[in-house]
Coordinates of C-alpha atoms in Angstrom, one line a residue:
M1 CA -34.1 -37.1 0.1
A2 CA -31.2 -35.8 -2.1
A3 CA -33.5 -33.0 -3.3
F4 CA -34.0 -31.8 0.3
A5 CA -30.3 -31.7 0.9
Q6 CA -29.6 -29.5 -2.0
T7 CA -28.8 -25.8 -1.3
P8 CA -31.0 -23.5 -3.4
A9 CA -29.1 -21.2 -5.8
Y10 CA -28.5 -17.8 -4.3
S11 CA -30.7 -15.0 -5.7
P12 CA -28.7 -11.8 -5.4
P13 CA -30.3 -8.4 -4.8
R14 CA -30.6 -6.4 -8.1
T15 CA -30.2 -2.9 -9.2
A16 CA -32.9 -0.9 -11.0
D17 CA -31.6 -2.2 -14.4
G18 CA -31.9 -5.8 -13.3
R19 CA -28.2 -6.5 -12.7
P20 CA -26.9 -8.2 -9.6
D21 CA -26.0 -5.6 -7.0
L22 CA -22.3 -5.8 -6.3
G23 CA -22.3 -2.5 -4.4
G24 CA -21.1 -2.3 -0.8
V25 CA -17.9 -2.6 1.1
W26 CA -15.9 -5.8 0.8
S27 CA -12.7 -7.2 2.3
N28 CA -10.2 -9.8 1.1
S29 CA -8.4 -10.0 4.5
E30 CA -8.0 -13.5 5.9
V31 CA -9.1 -15.2 2.7
D32 CA -7.8 -18.5 1.4
A33 CA -6.7 -17.4 -2.1
K34 CA -6.3 -20.4 -4.4
F35 CA -3.7 -20.0 -7.1
D36 CA -3.5 -22.3 -10.2
P37 CA -0.8 -23.4 -10.4
P38 CA 0.2 -22.8 -6.7
E39 CA 1.7 -19.4 -6.0
D40 CA 5.2 -20.9 -5.4
Q41 CA 5.0 -22.7 -8.8
L42 CA 3.9 -19.9 -11.1
P43 CA 4.9 -20.7 -14.7
F44 CA 7.7 -18.2 -15.2
R45 CA 9.4 -18.2 -18.6
D46 CA 12.6 -17.0 -17.1
R47 CA 12.5 -18.1 -13.4
A48 CA 15.9 -16.5 -12.5
S49 CA 14.7 -13.0 -13.5
A50 CA 11.4 -13.5 -11.9
M51 CA 13.0 -14.5 -8.6
V52 CA 15.1 -11.3 -8.6
W53 CA 11.8 -9.3 -9.0
R54 CA 10.1 -11.3 -6.2
E55 CA 13.1 -10.9 -3.9
K56 CA 12.9 -7.2 -4.3
Y57 CA 9.2 -7.2 -3.5
G58 CA 9.7 -9.5 -0.5
T59 CA 12.4 -7.2 0.8
Y60 CA 10.1 -4.2 0.4
M61 CA 7.2 -5.9 2.2
K62 CA 9.4 -6.8 5.1
G63 CA 10.0 -3.1 5.7
L64 CA 13.4 -3.0 4.0
P65 CA 13.7 -0.6 1.1
F66 CA 14.8 -1.5 -2.4
P67 CA 18.5 -0.7 -2.9
E68 CA 17.8 2.1 -5.3
F69 CA 15.6 3.8 -2.7
T70 CA 18.4 4.1 -0.1
A71 CA 20.4 6.8 -1.9
G72 CA 18.5 9.5 0.1
V73 CA 15.2 10.9 0.9
D74 CA 14.8 12.3 -2.7
T75 CA 14.4 8.7 -4.0
L76 CA 11.6 7.6 -1.6
P77 CA 8.9 5.9 -3.7
N78 CA 5.4 7.2 -4.0
R79 CA 4.1 4.5 -1.6
D80 CA 6.4 5.7 1.2
R81 CA 5.4 9.3 0.4
C82 CA 1.7 8.3 0.9
L83 CA 0.8 9.5 -2.6
M84 CA -0.1 6.2 -4.4
A85 CA -0.6 2.7 -3.4
A86 CA 1.3 -0.2 -4.9
N87 CA -1.1 -2.3 -7.0
A88 CA -4.1 -2.1 -4.6
A89 CA -6.9 -1.3 -6.9
A90 CA -5.2 -2.7 -10.0
P91 CA -5.4 -6.4 -10.8
P92 CA -4.7 -8.9 -9.5
M93 CA -6.5 -7.6 -6.4
T94 CA -4.7 -9.9 -3.9
S95 CA -4.5 -9.0 -0.2
Q96 CA -2.2 -6.2 0.8
G97 CA -1.9 -7.6 4.3
Y98 CA -3.8 -4.7 5.9
N99 CA -6.3 -2.0 4.8
D100 CA -8.0 -4.6 2.7
A101 CA -11.4 -3.0 2.3
Y102 CA -12.8 -2.3 -1.2
Q103 CA -15.9 -0.2 -1.8
I104 CA -17.8 -1.0 -5.0
V105 CA -20.1 1.7 -6.4
Q106 CA -22.2 0.4 -9.4
T107 CA -24.3 2.2 -12.0
P108 CA -25.6 0.8 -15.3
K109 CA -22.6 2.2 -17.2
V110 CA -19.8 2.5 -14.7
V111 CA -18.4 0.4 -11.8
V112 CA -16.0 2.2 -9.4
I113 CA -13.7 0.2 -7.1
S114 CA -12.2 2.3 -4.2
V115 CA -9.6 0.7 -1.9
E116 CA -8.9 1.6 1.7
M117 CA -5.2 1.3 1.0
M118 CA -4.1 4.8 0.2
D119 CA -7.5 5.7 -1.3
E120 CA -6.6 4.2 -4.7
T121 CA -9.6 4.0 -7.1
R122 CA -10.2 2.2 -10.4
I123 CA -13.0 3.3 -12.7
V124 CA -14.5 0.6 -15.0
P125 CA -16.8 1.6 -17.9
V126 CA -19.4 -1.1 -18.5
F127 CA -20.5 -2.0 -22.1
A128 CA -23.3 -4.1 -23.7
S129 CA -20.9 -6.8 -24.9
A130 CA -17.4 -8.1 -24.7
D131 CA -16.7 -7.0 -28.3
E132 CA -17.9 -3.5 -27.6
A133 CA -15.9 -3.3 -24.4
R134 CA -12.7 -4.5 -26.0
A135 CA -13.1 -2.1 -28.8
A136 CA -13.1 0.7 -26.3
H137 CA -9.6 0.0 -25.0
G138 CA -7.5 3.1 -25.5
P139 CA -4.1 3.3 -27.1
R140 CA -1.0 2.4 -25.0
V141 CA 0.1 6.0 -25.0
L142 CA -2.9 6.7 -22.7
E143 CA -1.4 4.5 -19.9
R144 CA -3.5 4.7 -16.8
W145 CA -2.1 4.1 -13.3
T146 CA -4.3 1.2 -12.6
G147 CA -4.6 0.0 -16.2
D148 CA -7.2 0.4 -18.9
S149 CA -10.2 -1.5 -17.6
V150 CA -13.4 -2.2 -19.4
G151 CA -16.3 -4.3 -18.3
W152 CA -19.4 -6.2 -19.5
W153 CA -22.0 -8.6 -18.0
D154 CA -21.9 -12.3 -18.7
G155 CA -25.2 -13.4 -17.2
D156 CA -25.0 -12.5 -13.5
T157 CA -21.2 -12.1 -13.5
L158 CA -19.4 -8.9 -14.1
V159 CA -16.3 -9.4 -16.4
V160 CA -13.5 -6.8 -16.3
E161 CA -10.6 -6.9 -18.8
T162 CA -7.5 -4.8 -18.1
V163 CA -4.6 -3.9 -20.3
H164 CA -1.8 -1.3 -20.3
L165 CA -1.1 -1.4 -16.6
N166 CA 1.4 1.3 -15.8
V167 CA 4.8 -0.4 -15.3
R168 CA 5.7 1.9 -12.5
Q169 CA 2.6 0.7 -10.7
A170 CA 3.3 -3.0 -11.5
R171 CA 6.9 -2.9 -10.3
Q172 CA 5.8 -3.1 -6.7
S173 CA 3.5 -6.0 -7.3
P174 CA 4.7 -9.5 -6.3
Y175 CA 3.9 -10.8 -9.8
P176 CA 6.1 -9.7 -12.6
T177 CA 4.3 -8.6 -15.8
S178 CA 5.2 -7.1 -19.2
D179 CA 3.8 -4.2 -21.1
D180 CA 1.6 -6.7 -23.0
A181 CA -0.1 -8.4 -20.0
T182 CA -3.9 -8.8 -19.9
W183 CA -5.9 -9.4 -16.7
I184 CA -9.5 -10.8 -16.9
E185 CA -11.4 -10.6 -13.7
T186 CA -14.9 -11.8 -12.8
F187 CA -17.1 -10.7 -9.9
T188 CA -20.1 -12.8 -8.9
R189 CA -22.4 -12.2 -5.9
V190 CA -22.7 -15.6 -4.3
G191 CA -24.2 -14.8 -0.9
A192 CA -25.5 -11.9 1.2
D193 CA -22.0 -11.5 2.6
A194 CA -19.9 -13.0 -0.2
L195 CA -18.6 -11.8 -3.5
K196 CA -16.6 -14.4 -5.6
Y197 CA -13.5 -13.0 -7.3
H198 CA -11.6 -14.8 -10.1
V199 CA -8.7 -13.4 -12.1
E200 CA -6.7 -14.8 -15.1
V201 CA -3.3 -13.4 -15.9
V202 CA -2.3 -13.7 -19.5
D203 CA 1.2 -12.6 -20.3
P204 CA 3.1 -14.8 -22.7
A205 CA 6.3 -12.7 -22.4
I206 CA 6.7 -13.6 -18.7
Y207 CA 4.7 -16.8 -18.2
T208 CA 4.5 -20.0 -20.3
R209 CA 0.7 -20.2 -19.7
T210 CA -2.2 -18.4 -18.1
W211 CA -2.5 -18.6 -14.3
T212 CA -5.4 -17.8 -12.1
V213 CA -6.4 -16.7 -8.6
D214 CA -9.7 -17.4 -6.9
Y215 CA -11.2 -16.3 -3.5
S216 CA -14.3 -14.7 -2.1
F217 CA -14.6 -11.2 -0.7
H218 CA -16.6 -11.0 2.5
S219 CA -18.7 -8.0 3.5
T220 CA -17.3 -5.5 6.0
P221 CA -19.1 -2.6 7.8
R222 CA -17.3 0.4 6.3
L223 CA -14.4 1.8 4.4
W224 CA -12.1 3.5 6.9
E225 CA -10.0 6.6 6.3
Y226 CA -6.4 5.8 5.3
A227 CA -4.6 8.2 7.6
C228 CA -1.1 7.7 6.3
H229 CA 2.1 8.7 8.0
E230 CA 0.8 9.3 11.5
G231 CA -1.8 11.9 10.5
N232 CA 0.1 12.9 7.4
Y233 CA 3.0 14.4 9.4
G234 CA 5.4 11.6 8.6
M235 CA 6.9 12.9 5.4
A236 CA 7.3 16.4 6.8
N237 CA 9.2 15.0 9.8
I238 CA 11.4 12.8 7.6
L239 CA 12.3 15.7 5.4
S240 CA 13.0 18.1 8.3
G241 CA 15.3 15.5 9.9
V242 CA 17.2 15.0 6.7
R243 CA 17.6 18.7 6.1
K244 CA 19.0 19.1 9.6
V245 CA 21.5 16.4 8.9
E246 CA 22.5 18.2 5.7
R247 CA 22.8 21.6 7.6
D248 CA 24.9 20.0 10.3
A249 CA 27.2 18.4 7.7
K250 CA 27.8 21.8 6.0
V251 CA 28.6 23.4 9.4
G252 CA 31.1 20.7 10.1
A253 CA 32.7 21.0 6.7
R254 CA 33.4 24.7 7.4
R255 CA 35.2 24.1 10.6

């Protein structure tokens, strides 16, 4: 009887080269992400400094700007200017709270991950083995915005290792990292509408041990356009308002 109760292993659709087909549009909204250790117990080496980082991030996510961004319109960050997202396509790919659709395009040699959030995209070259992939990491001087990612297949699982994440990108992440951090992600098709995601964060400068996040993407119909700033007029309106205030101040000073 036990044999009848067992769920047969899922057999994923495959590409022409025989690999599991990860392509499609996936979402991590409304997922139960499992942190190990729990998210509120991450193994910070210097908890006080980490809490300062996380308080800044929490303030930003509540809609309140970082103190250094309040000096004037000239210091608005790239995210507020709708130029670049904050850690959307870069690891760890945890939920942004909205615009959580990810489109994966897969070829034998490249996997591309495009995110609805501000159209951020990560390009992952895929190699024949872990050794070959790791040897392909570029020097730190070639710092990429979403990090230097390389991939390889481990059976039916795509493994992606990322180093050299741009610190200016990482600073708006809820998870402090150093220049020497390494992220190891795995993507496994576990159902017609499910893609299992696992990420390990290795950063001895910030954390006393490796920590992980697990969840499953669910399929979603399409990747919507990210029409930032009310049809992209927001930044122009912000600037025109500020310039009027500046002109009025000059007129008042001459009186």
